[in-house]
Amino acid sequence: MPILVMKFGGTSVATLDRIRRAAKRVGREVANGYDVIVIVSAMSGKTNELVGWVNETSQFYDAREYDAVVSSGENVTAGLMALTLQEMDVPARSWQGWQVPLLTNSAHGAARIEDIPPANILSKFAAGMKVAVVAGFQGVSPEGRITTLGRGGSDTTAVAFAAAFGAERCDIYTDVDGVYTTDPRISDKARKLDRIAFEEMLELASLGAKVLQTRSVELAMRFGVKLRVLSSFEEMDDNAGTLVCAEEDIVESKAVAGVAYSRDEAKMTLISVADRPGIAAAIFGPLADAGVNVDMIVQNIAEDGRTDMTFSCPIDQVARAEKAMTDAKTRGEINFHDLVADKDVAKVSVVGIGMRSHAGVAATMFKALRDEGINIKVITTSEIKISVLIDRKYMELAVQALHDAFELEKA
Ligand code: ADP
Ligand code: ASP
Ligand code: MG
């Protein structure tokens, strides 16, 4: 039997009613002749609640216990989905990550999948099971402890299963009917894309578009998984949603495909550090060792042998970054006059493979921001994206202005 992977996100399994609705879709694919692997998220809001409980219990928590707690939301929906399918006379069984097993490394809270031996599930399919309902987001470490794959990780579970089982397709059912030119919750001019290239989706996801977890796109690209994003709320035909596919399969060739934003950014500036060989290594080494994910970096022009160094990182890593820098100063490795953290910033980015061949994208972007009176604090570019750091209060305005400037509402 051909295998299909269907993933339902938090809002799509938020109530028993919605689980029933999702189960009906699964039942239809079984009737179409597929063995189905269903990946479920926790009911919407559940994972946030669990994370909150952990933080309230322990400030510097043991990551193994964090995973034990926050993985539990998916266990509930997996069991409920299996029961709902059974009620519809569809032979179904739930599987937690360790039962599959979905093997990961030991990086608790952000574990990477190492292998998914398919034998256990395949033998159940051979024995008449039609649907394996798998709890997303979780796996098991070499030490035999439960791990989680990072927020939004059920998408990655789904793509990894599609790759491991050679599934015909991986369908991601969510609360929007596809990938849009920007978050449809921010701009009502956002337009649904029929197709998007892996590279573009990868950039959009890593720059904040949470419709797919970044790692899931990476895996789909590497293993050539046919990946679709579609709505669990609307009835759709076979060509509905958005297909994430290879660049060659895209006909549209605009310079910019989409606009992404991330509001959880902070800008940190080390004021007056010595401008000498090795200073960047002395700053960013300890930051990396402390687990700070540095994103943008700017070094100012030096004056009298001293300079300012600015970098951005996720807002919840500011305390860790401050500690790493003051510790390095105490050890005498760096010397700075002051460390200033600006927590009121956001990152807005434009992404498109067309940028490789279209000139003037940066100019258009900066002009659009200037016309709205938005000051740019930091800029970074790569081959297919340009990102700027701006005051957070202008984030939505910036997204809308850029969406207009690149005429993304038009096909
Ligand atoms: P799920 O719970 O199904 O995993 P998520 O909340 O993780 O759903 O992701 C879907 C959300 O992603 C949408 O509700 C939308 O607000 C947001 N989003 C951000 N950028 C985009 C985009 N470019 N296209 C579609 N959705 C986007
Ligand atoms: N429930 C997890 C989260 O909210 C995983 C997921 O939904 O993808 O991050
Ligand atoms: Mg998600």
CSV table of C-alpha atoms and ligand atoms in Angstrom, one decimal:
chain,number,residue,atom,x,y,z
A,1,MET,CA,0.0,0.0,0.0
A,2,PRO,CA,1.3,3.5,-0.7
A,3,ILE,CA,1.9,5.5,2.5
A,4,LEU,CA,0.7,9.1,3.2
A,5,VAL,CA,1.8,11.3,6.0
A,6,MET,CA,-0.8,13.7,7.4
A,7,LYS,CA,0.2,16.2,10.1
A,8,PHE,CA,-2.4,18.1,12.1
A,9,GLY,CA,-1.2,21.2,14.1
A,10,GLY,CA,-2.5,22.5,17.4
A,11,THR,CA,-5.5,24.4,16.2
A,12,SER,CA,-6.6,21.5,14.0
A,13,VAL,CA,-6.9,19.2,17.1
A,14,ALA,CA,-7.9,21.9,19.6
A,15,THR,CA,-11.2,20.3,20.5
A,16,LEU,CA,-12.8,16.8,20.2
A,17,ASP,CA,-14.9,18.1,17.4
A,18,ARG,CA,-11.9,19.2,15.4
A,19,ILE,CA,-10.2,15.9,16.1
A,20,ARG,CA,-13.3,14.2,14.6
A,21,ARG,CA,-13.1,16.5,11.6
A,22,ALA,CA,-9.4,15.7,11.1
A,23,ALA,CA,-10.1,12.0,11.6
A,24,LYS,CA,-12.7,12.1,8.8
A,25,ARG,CA,-10.1,13.4,6.4
A,26,VAL,CA,-7.8,10.6,7.4
A,27,GLY,CA,-10.6,8.1,6.9
A,28,ARG,CA,-11.1,9.4,3.4
A,29,GLU,CA,-7.4,8.8,2.5
A,30,VAL,CA,-7.7,5.3,3.9
A,31,ALA,CA,-10.7,4.8,1.6
A,32,ASN,CA,-8.5,6.1,-1.2
A,33,GLY,CA,-6.2,3.1,-0.6
A,34,TYR,CA,-3.5,4.6,1.6
A,35,ASP,CA,-1.8,3.4,4.8
A,36,VAL,CA,-1.7,6.6,6.7
A,37,ILE,CA,0.8,7.9,9.3
A,38,VAL,CA,-0.9,10.8,11.2
A,39,ILE,CA,1.3,13.1,13.1
A,40,VAL,CA,-0.4,15.2,15.8
A,41,SER,CA,0.5,18.3,17.8
A,42,ALA,CA,-0.7,19.1,21.2
A,43,MET,CA,-4.1,20.9,21.5
A,44,SER,CA,-3.4,24.6,20.8
A,45,GLY,CA,-2.2,26.4,23.9
A,46,LYS,CA,-1.3,23.2,25.7
A,47,THR,CA,2.5,23.3,25.0
A,48,ASN,CA,2.7,27.0,26.1
A,49,GLU,CA,0.9,26.0,29.3
A,50,LEU,CA,3.3,23.2,30.0
A,51,VAL,CA,6.3,25.4,29.3
A,52,GLY,CA,4.9,27.9,31.7
A,53,TRP,CA,4.5,25.3,34.4
A,54,VAL,CA,8.2,24.3,34.0
A,55,ASN,CA,9.4,27.9,34.2
A,56,GLU,CA,7.3,28.5,37.3
A,57,THR,CA,8.7,25.4,39.0
A,58,SER,CA,12.3,25.9,38.2
A,59,GLN,CA,14.2,28.9,36.8
A,60,PHE,CA,17.3,27.0,35.6
A,61,TYR,CA,15.5,23.8,34.9
A,62,ASP,CA,16.9,20.3,34.1
A,63,ALA,CA,16.2,20.1,30.3
A,64,ARG,CA,15.5,16.4,30.6
A,65,GLU,CA,12.5,17.1,32.8
A,66,TYR,CA,11.4,20.0,30.6
A,67,ASP,CA,11.1,17.5,27.8
A,68,ALA,CA,9.3,15.0,30.0
A,69,VAL,CA,6.7,17.6,30.8
A,70,VAL,CA,6.3,19.5,27.5
A,71,SER,CA,6.2,16.4,25.3
A,72,SER,CA,3.1,15.2,27.1
A,73,GLY,CA,0.5,17.3,25.2
A,74,GLU,CA,1.1,15.3,22.1
A,75,ASN,CA,0.5,12.0,24.0
A,76,VAL,CA,-3.1,13.1,24.7
A,77,THR,CA,-4.0,14.0,21.1
A,78,ALA,CA,-2.4,10.9,19.7
A,79,GLY,CA,-4.5,8.7,21.9
A,80,LEU,CA,-7.7,10.7,21.3
A,81,MET,CA,-7.1,10.6,17.5
A,82,ALA,CA,-6.6,6.8,17.6
A,83,LEU,CA,-9.8,6.4,19.6
A,84,THR,CA,-11.8,8.7,17.2
A,85,LEU,CA,-10.6,6.7,14.2
A,86,GLN,CA,-11.5,3.4,15.9
A,87,GLU,CA,-15.0,4.8,16.6
A,88,MET,CA,-15.2,5.3,12.8
A,89,ASP,CA,-14.2,1.7,12.3
A,90,VAL,CA,-10.8,2.6,10.9
A,91,PRO,CA,-8.1,0.3,12.5
A,92,ALA,CA,-5.8,2.8,14.2
A,93,ARG,CA,-3.2,2.7,17.0
A,94,SER,CA,-1.3,5.5,18.7
A,95,TRP,CA,2.5,5.6,19.0
A,96,GLN,CA,4.6,7.8,21.3
A,97,GLY,CA,8.1,8.8,20.0
A,98,TRP,CA,9.9,6.1,22.1
A,99,GLN,CA,7.6,3.4,20.9
A,100,VAL,CA,8.2,3.9,17.2
A,101,PRO,CA,11.1,4.5,18.0
A,102,LEU,CA,12.0,8.0,16.8
A,103,LEU,CA,15.7,8.1,17.8
A,104,THR,CA,17.3,11.5,18.4
A,105,ASN,CA,20.5,12.9,19.9
A,106,SER,CA,20.6,14.1,23.5
A,107,ALA,CA,20.2,17.8,22.8
A,108,HIS,CA,17.1,18.2,25.1
A,109,GLY,CA,14.7,20.9,24.0
A,110,ALA,CA,16.1,21.0,20.5
A,111,ALA,CA,17.0,17.4,19.7
A,112,ARG,CA,17.9,16.3,16.2
A,113,ILE,CA,16.4,13.2,14.6
A,114,GLU,CA,19.0,10.5,13.9
A,115,ASP,CA,16.9,7.6,12.7
A,116,ILE,CA,13.3,6.2,12.5
A,117,PRO,CA,13.5,2.5,12.0
A,118,PRO,CA,10.2,1.7,10.2
A,119,ALA,CA,9.9,-2.0,11.0
A,120,ASN,CA,7.5,-1.8,14.0
A,121,ILE,CA,5.0,0.3,12.3
A,122,LEU,CA,5.3,-1.5,8.9
A,123,SER,CA,4.6,-4.8,10.6
A,124,LYS,CA,1.4,-3.4,12.1
A,125,PHE,CA,0.4,-2.1,8.7
A,126,ALA,CA,1.0,-5.6,7.3
A,127,ALA,CA,-1.2,-7.0,10.0
A,128,GLY,CA,-4.1,-4.8,9.1
A,129,MET,CA,-3.6,-1.5,10.9
A,130,LYS,CA,-4.6,1.3,8.6
A,131,VAL,CA,-3.5,4.3,10.6
A,132,ALA,CA,-0.5,4.9,12.8
A,133,VAL,CA,-1.1,8.0,14.9
A,134,VAL,CA,2.2,9.3,16.1
A,135,ALA,CA,2.8,11.9,18.8
A,136,GLY,CA,4.7,14.7,17.1
A,137,PHE,CA,7.6,16.8,18.5
A,138,GLN,CA,9.1,14.0,20.6
A,139,GLY,CA,11.7,11.3,20.4
A,140,VAL,CA,14.0,9.2,22.6
A,141,SER,CA,17.7,9.9,23.3
A,142,PRO,CA,20.5,7.3,23.3
A,143,GLU,CA,20.2,7.4,27.1
A,144,GLY,CA,16.6,6.3,26.8
A,145,ARG,CA,15.1,9.6,27.9
A,146,ILE,CA,12.3,11.5,26.2
A,147,THR,CA,13.5,14.4,24.0
A,148,THR,CA,11.7,17.2,22.1
A,149,LEU,CA,12.6,18.7,18.8
A,150,GLY,CA,12.1,22.4,19.5
A,151,ARG,CA,8.9,24.5,19.2
A,152,GLY,CA,7.0,23.7,16.1
A,153,GLY,CA,8.8,20.4,15.9
A,154,SER,CA,5.8,18.3,14.8
A,155,ASP,CA,6.3,19.6,11.3
A,156,THR,CA,9.8,18.0,11.4
A,157,THR,CA,8.4,14.8,12.8
A,158,ALA,CA,6.0,14.6,9.8
A,159,VAL,CA,8.7,15.2,7.2
A,160,ALA,CA,11.1,12.8,8.8
A,161,PHE,CA,8.4,10.1,8.8
A,162,ALA,CA,7.6,10.8,5.1
A,163,ALA,CA,11.3,10.4,4.3
A,164,ALA,CA,11.8,7.3,6.4
A,165,PHE,CA,8.7,5.5,5.0
A,166,GLY,CA,9.1,6.7,1.4
A,167,ALA,CA,5.6,8.3,1.7
A,168,GLU,CA,4.0,9.5,-1.5
A,169,ARG,CA,3.4,13.0,0.1
A,170,CYS,CA,3.6,14.8,3.4
A,171,ASP,CA,0.5,17.0,4.0
A,172,ILE,CA,0.7,19.6,6.7
A,173,TYR,CA,-2.8,20.6,7.8
A,174,THR,CA,-2.9,23.9,9.7
A,175,ASP,CA,-5.1,27.0,10.4
A,176,VAL,CA,-4.3,28.8,7.1
A,177,ASP,CA,-4.8,27.3,3.6
A,178,GLY,CA,-1.2,27.5,2.6
A,179,VAL,CA,2.0,29.5,2.6
A,180,TYR,CA,1.3,33.2,1.9
A,181,THR,CA,3.5,36.1,0.7
A,182,THR,CA,3.5,37.2,4.3
A,183,ASP,CA,1.7,36.2,7.5
A,184,PRO,CA,-2.0,36.6,6.6
A,185,ARG,CA,-2.6,37.7,10.2
A,186,ILE,CA,-0.5,40.8,9.7
A,187,SER,CA,-1.5,41.8,6.2
A,188,ASP,CA,-4.9,41.3,4.6
A,189,LYS,CA,-3.2,41.8,1.3
A,190,ALA,CA,-1.2,38.6,1.8
A,191,ARG,CA,-1.6,36.3,-1.2
A,192,LYS,CA,-1.5,32.5,-1.1
A,193,LEU,CA,1.3,31.0,-3.1
A,194,ASP,CA,0.5,27.8,-5.1
A,195,ARG,CA,4.2,26.9,-5.0
A,196,ILE,CA,7.2,28.0,-3.2
A,197,ALA,CA,10.8,26.8,-3.6
A,198,PHE,CA,12.5,24.9,-0.8
A,199,GLU,CA,15.2,27.6,-0.5
A,200,GLU,CA,12.7,30.4,-0.1
A,201,MET,CA,10.6,28.5,2.4
A,202,LEU,CA,13.8,27.7,4.3
A,203,GLU,CA,14.7,31.4,4.6
A,204,LEU,CA,11.1,32.5,5.4
A,205,ALA,CA,10.9,29.8,8.1
A,206,SER,CA,14.2,30.6,9.7
A,207,LEU,CA,13.4,34.4,9.5
A,208,GLY,CA,10.2,33.9,11.5
A,209,ALA,CA,7.4,32.5,9.4
A,210,LYS,CA,6.3,29.8,11.7
A,211,VAL,CA,4.0,28.0,9.3
A,212,LEU,CA,6.7,25.4,8.9
A,213,GLN,CA,9.6,24.6,11.3
A,214,THR,CA,12.9,25.4,9.6
A,215,ARG,CA,14.3,21.9,10.2
A,216,SER,CA,11.3,20.3,8.5
A,217,VAL,CA,12.0,22.3,5.3
A,218,GLU,CA,15.7,21.3,5.5
A,219,LEU,CA,14.7,17.6,5.7
A,220,ALA,CA,12.2,17.8,2.9
A,221,MET,CA,14.8,19.5,0.7
A,222,ARG,CA,17.5,16.9,1.5
A,223,PHE,CA,15.2,13.9,1.0
A,224,GLY,CA,13.1,15.2,-1.8
A,225,VAL,CA,9.9,14.9,0.2
A,226,LYS,CA,6.8,16.2,-1.6
A,227,LEU,CA,5.6,18.7,1.0
A,228,ARG,CA,2.2,20.4,1.0
A,229,VAL,CA,0.7,23.0,3.4
A,230,LEU,CA,-3.1,23.1,3.5
A,231,SER,CA,-6.1,24.0,5.7
A,232,SER,CA,-7.7,21.6,8.0
A,233,PHE,CA,-10.8,23.8,8.0
A,234,GLU,CA,-11.7,24.1,4.4
A,235,GLU,CA,-12.7,21.4,2.0
A,236,MET,CA,-10.1,21.4,-0.8
A,237,ASP,CA,-9.4,19.7,-4.0
A,238,ASP,CA,-6.2,17.9,-4.9
A,239,ASN,CA,-4.3,21.0,-6.0
A,240,ALA,CA,-5.2,23.1,-3.0
A,241,GLY,CA,-2.7,24.5,-0.5
A,242,THR,CA,0.9,25.3,-1.3
A,243,LEU,CA,3.4,22.9,-2.7
A,244,VAL,CA,7.0,23.3,-1.4
A,245,CYS,CA,9.1,22.2,-4.3
A,246,ALA,CA,12.4,22.5,-6.2
A,247,GLU,CA,13.3,25.8,-7.7
A,248,GLU,CA,13.0,24.3,-11.3
A,249,ASP,CA,9.3,23.6,-10.7
A,250,ILE,CA,8.4,27.3,-10.1
A,251,VAL,CA,7.2,29.4,-13.0
A,252,GLU,CA,6.8,32.7,-11.1
A,253,SER,CA,10.0,34.6,-11.0
A,254,LYS,CA,9.5,37.7,-9.0
A,255,ALA,CA,12.5,39.2,-7.2
A,256,VAL,CA,10.8,38.8,-3.8
A,257,ALA,CA,8.6,35.9,-2.9
A,258,GLY,CA,7.7,36.9,0.6
A,259,VAL,CA,8.1,39.0,3.7
A,260,ALA,CA,8.9,37.5,7.1
A,261,TYR,CA,9.2,39.0,10.6
A,262,SER,CA,10.4,38.0,14.0
A,263,ARG,CA,9.4,40.0,17.0
A,264,ASP,CA,11.5,38.2,19.6
A,265,GLU,CA,14.8,39.9,18.8
A,266,ALA,CA,17.2,42.0,20.9
A,267,LYS,CA,20.0,44.2,19.9
A,268,MET,CA,23.1,44.3,22.1
A,269,THR,CA,26.0,46.7,21.8
A,270,LEU,CA,29.4,46.5,23.4
A,271,ILE,CA,30.5,50.1,23.7
A,272,SER,CA,34.2,50.9,23.2
A,273,VAL,CA,36.0,47.6,22.8
A,274,ALA,CA,39.7,47.5,21.7
A,275,ASP,CA,40.0,47.4,17.9
A,276,ARG,CA,42.6,44.6,17.6
A,277,PRO,CA,43.0,41.3,15.8
A,278,GLY,CA,41.1,38.6,17.7
A,279,ILE,CA,38.5,40.9,19.3
A,280,ALA,CA,35.6,39.3,17.4
A,281,ALA,CA,36.8,35.8,18.4
A,282,ALA,CA,37.1,37.0,22.0
A,283,ILE,CA,33.5,38.2,22.0
A,284,PHE,CA,31.7,35.6,19.9
A,285,GLY,CA,33.5,32.6,21.3
A,286,PRO,CA,32.2,33.0,24.8
A,287,LEU,CA,28.7,33.9,23.4
A,288,ALA,CA,28.7,30.6,21.4
A,289,ASP,CA,29.9,28.7,24.4
A,290,ALA,CA,27.0,30.1,26.5
A,291,GLY,CA,24.5,28.9,23.8
A,292,VAL,CA,23.6,32.4,22.5
A,293,ASN,CA,22.4,32.3,18.9
A,294,VAL,CA,23.9,35.4,17.5
A,295,ASP,CA,22.3,36.5,14.3
A,296,MET,CA,23.2,39.9,12.9
A,297,ILE,CA,26.6,41.5,13.6
A,298,VAL,CA,27.9,45.0,13.0
A,299,GLN,CA,31.3,46.4,13.9
A,300,ASN,CA,31.6,50.2,13.7
A,301,ILE,CA,34.4,52.2,12.2
A,302,ALA,CA,37.2,52.4,14.9
A,303,GLU,CA,38.3,55.7,16.4
A,304,ASP,CA,41.4,56.0,18.5
A,305,GLY,CA,41.8,52.2,18.4
A,306,ARG,CA,38.4,51.6,19.9
A,307,THR,CA,35.1,50.6,18.4
A,308,ASP,CA,31.5,49.5,19.1
A,309,MET,CA,30.4,46.0,18.4
A,310,THR,CA,26.6,45.3,17.9
A,311,PHE,CA,24.9,42.0,17.5
A,312,SER,CA,21.4,40.6,17.7
A,313,CYS,CA,20.1,37.5,19.5
A,314,PRO,CA,16.8,36.1,20.6
A,315,ILE,CA,15.3,38.2,23.4
A,316,ASP,CA,15.2,35.4,25.9
A,317,GLN,CA,18.9,34.9,25.6
A,318,VAL,CA,19.8,38.5,26.6
A,319,ALA,CA,20.6,37.5,30.3
A,320,ARG,CA,22.8,34.7,29.1
A,321,ALA,CA,24.6,37.0,26.7
A,322,GLU,CA,25.1,39.7,29.4
A,323,LYS,CA,26.6,37.1,31.7
A,324,ALA,CA,28.9,35.7,29.0
A,325,MET,CA,30.2,39.2,28.3
A,326,THR,CA,30.7,40.3,31.9
A,327,ASP,CA,32.4,37.0,32.7
A,328,ALA,CA,34.8,37.4,29.7
A,329,LYS,CA,35.5,40.9,31.0
A,330,THR,CA,36.3,39.6,34.5
A,331,ARG,CA,38.6,37.0,33.0
A,332,GLY,CA,40.4,39.9,31.2
A,333,GLU,CA,39.7,38.5,27.7
A,334,ILE,CA,37.8,41.6,26.5
A,335,ASN,CA,37.4,45.1,27.8
A,336,PHE,CA,34.4,47.3,27.1
A,337,HIS,CA,33.0,50.5,28.5
A,338,ASP,CA,29.4,49.5,28.6
A,339,LEU,CA,26.9,46.8,27.4
A,340,VAL,CA,23.6,48.1,26.2
A,341,ALA,CA,20.6,45.8,25.5
A,342,ASP,CA,17.8,47.1,23.3
A,343,LYS,CA,14.8,44.7,23.7
A,344,ASP,CA,12.4,46.7,21.7
A,345,VAL,CA,13.4,45.6,18.2
A,346,ALA,CA,12.1,43.3,15.5
A,347,LYS,CA,13.6,41.8,12.4
A,348,VAL,CA,11.8,42.2,9.1
A,349,SER,CA,13.1,40.4,6.0
A,350,VAL,CA,12.4,40.0,2.3
A,351,VAL,CA,13.1,36.7,0.7
A,352,GLY,CA,13.3,35.5,-2.9
A,353,ILE,CA,15.4,33.4,-5.2
A,354,GLY,CA,14.7,36.0,-7.9
A,355,MET,CA,17.1,38.4,-6.0
A,356,ARG,CA,20.0,36.5,-7.6
A,357,SER,CA,19.0,38.0,-11.0
A,358,HIS,CA,17.1,41.2,-10.1
A,359,ALA,CA,19.1,44.3,-9.1
A,360,GLY,CA,17.8,47.0,-6.9
A,361,VAL,CA,15.9,45.0,-4.3
A,362,ALA,CA,17.8,46.6,-1.4
A,363,ALA,CA,17.2,50.0,-2.7
A,364,THR,CA,13.5,49.4,-3.1
A,365,MET,CA,13.4,48.0,0.5
A,366,PHE,CA,15.2,50.9,2.1
A,367,LYS,CA,13.1,53.4,0.2
A,368,ALA,CA,9.9,51.8,1.3
A,369,LEU,CA,11.0,52.0,4.9
A,370,ARG,CA,12.3,55.6,4.5
A,371,ASP,CA,8.9,56.6,3.1
A,372,GLU,CA,7.3,55.3,6.3
A,373,GLY,CA,9.8,57.1,8.5
A,374,ILE,CA,11.2,53.8,9.8
A,375,ASN,CA,14.8,53.9,11.0
A,376,ILE,CA,17.0,50.9,10.2
A,377,LYS,CA,19.3,49.8,13.0
A,378,VAL,CA,21.1,46.9,11.5
A,379,ILE,CA,21.1,45.3,8.0
A,380,THR,CA,22.2,41.9,6.9
A,381,THR,CA,22.0,40.3,3.5
A,382,SER,CA,22.6,37.0,1.8
A,383,GLU,CA,22.1,35.8,-1.7
A,384,ILE,CA,18.3,35.5,-1.4
A,385,LYS,CA,17.3,37.6,1.6
A,386,ILE,CA,17.7,41.1,3.1
A,387,SER,CA,17.0,41.6,6.8
A,388,VAL,CA,16.7,44.8,8.8
A,389,LEU,CA,16.4,45.4,12.5
A,390,ILE,CA,13.9,48.1,13.4
A,391,ASP,CA,11.9,49.4,16.4
A,392,ARG,CA,9.3,46.8,17.2
A,393,LYS,CA,6.5,49.3,17.2
A,394,TYR,CA,7.0,49.7,13.4
A,395,MET,CA,7.1,46.0,12.6
A,396,GLU,CA,3.6,45.5,11.2
A,397,LEU,CA,3.8,48.8,9.3
A,398,ALA,CA,7.2,47.7,7.8
A,399,VAL,CA,5.8,44.3,6.7
A,400,GLN,CA,2.8,46.0,5.0
A,401,ALA,CA,5.0,48.7,3.4
A,402,LEU,CA,7.4,46.1,2.0
A,403,HIS,CA,4.5,43.9,0.8
A,404,ASP,CA,3.2,46.9,-1.1
A,405,ALA,CA,6.6,48.0,-2.4
A,406,PHE,CA,7.3,44.6,-4.0
A,407,GLU,CA,3.7,44.3,-5.2
A,408,LEU,CA,3.2,40.9,-3.6
A,409,GLU,CA,-0.6,41.1,-3.7
A,410,LYS,CA,-0.4,40.7,-7.5
A,411,ALA,CA,0.4,37.3,-8.9
B,1,ADP,P1,0.2,24.7,13.6
B,1,ADP,O1,-0.4,24.8,15.0
B,1,ADP,O2,-0.8,24.1,12.6
B,1,ADP,O3,1.5,24.1,13.5
B,1,ADP,P2,1.4,27.3,13.4
B,1,ADP,O4,0.7,28.3,14.3
B,1,ADP,O5,2.6,26.7,13.9
B,1,ADP,O6,0.3,26.2,13.1
B,1,ADP,O7,1.6,28.0,12.0
B,1,ADP,C1,0.6,28.5,11.2
B,1,ADP,C2,0.6,30.0,11.4
B,1,ADP,O8,1.8,30.6,10.7
B,1,ADP,C3,-0.5,30.8,10.7
B,1,ADP,O9,-1.6,30.8,11.6
B,1,ADP,C4,0.1,32.1,10.4
B,1,ADP,O10,-0.3,33.1,11.3
B,1,ADP,C5,1.6,31.9,10.6
B,1,ADP,N1,2.4,32.4,9.4
B,1,ADP,C6,3.5,33.2,9.5
B,1,ADP,N2,3.9,33.5,8.3
B,1,ADP,C7,3.1,32.8,7.4
B,1,ADP,C8,3.1,32.7,5.9
B,1,ADP,N3,4.0,33.4,5.2
B,1,ADP,N4,2.1,32.0,5.4
B,1,ADP,C9,1.2,31.4,6.1
B,1,ADP,N5,1.2,31.4,7.5
B,1,ADP,C10,2.1,32.2,8.1
B,2,ASP,N1,3.2,21.3,20.4
B,2,ASP,C1,4.6,21.7,20.0
B,2,ASP,C2,4.7,23.2,20.0
B,2,ASP,O1,3.7,23.9,20.2
B,2,ASP,C3,5.0,21.2,18.7
B,2,ASP,C4,4.2,21.5,17.5
B,2,ASP,O2,3.0,21.9,17.6
B,2,ASP,O3,4.7,21.5,16.4
B,2,ASP,O4,5.7,23.8,19.8
B,3,MG,MG,3.5,24.8,13.9
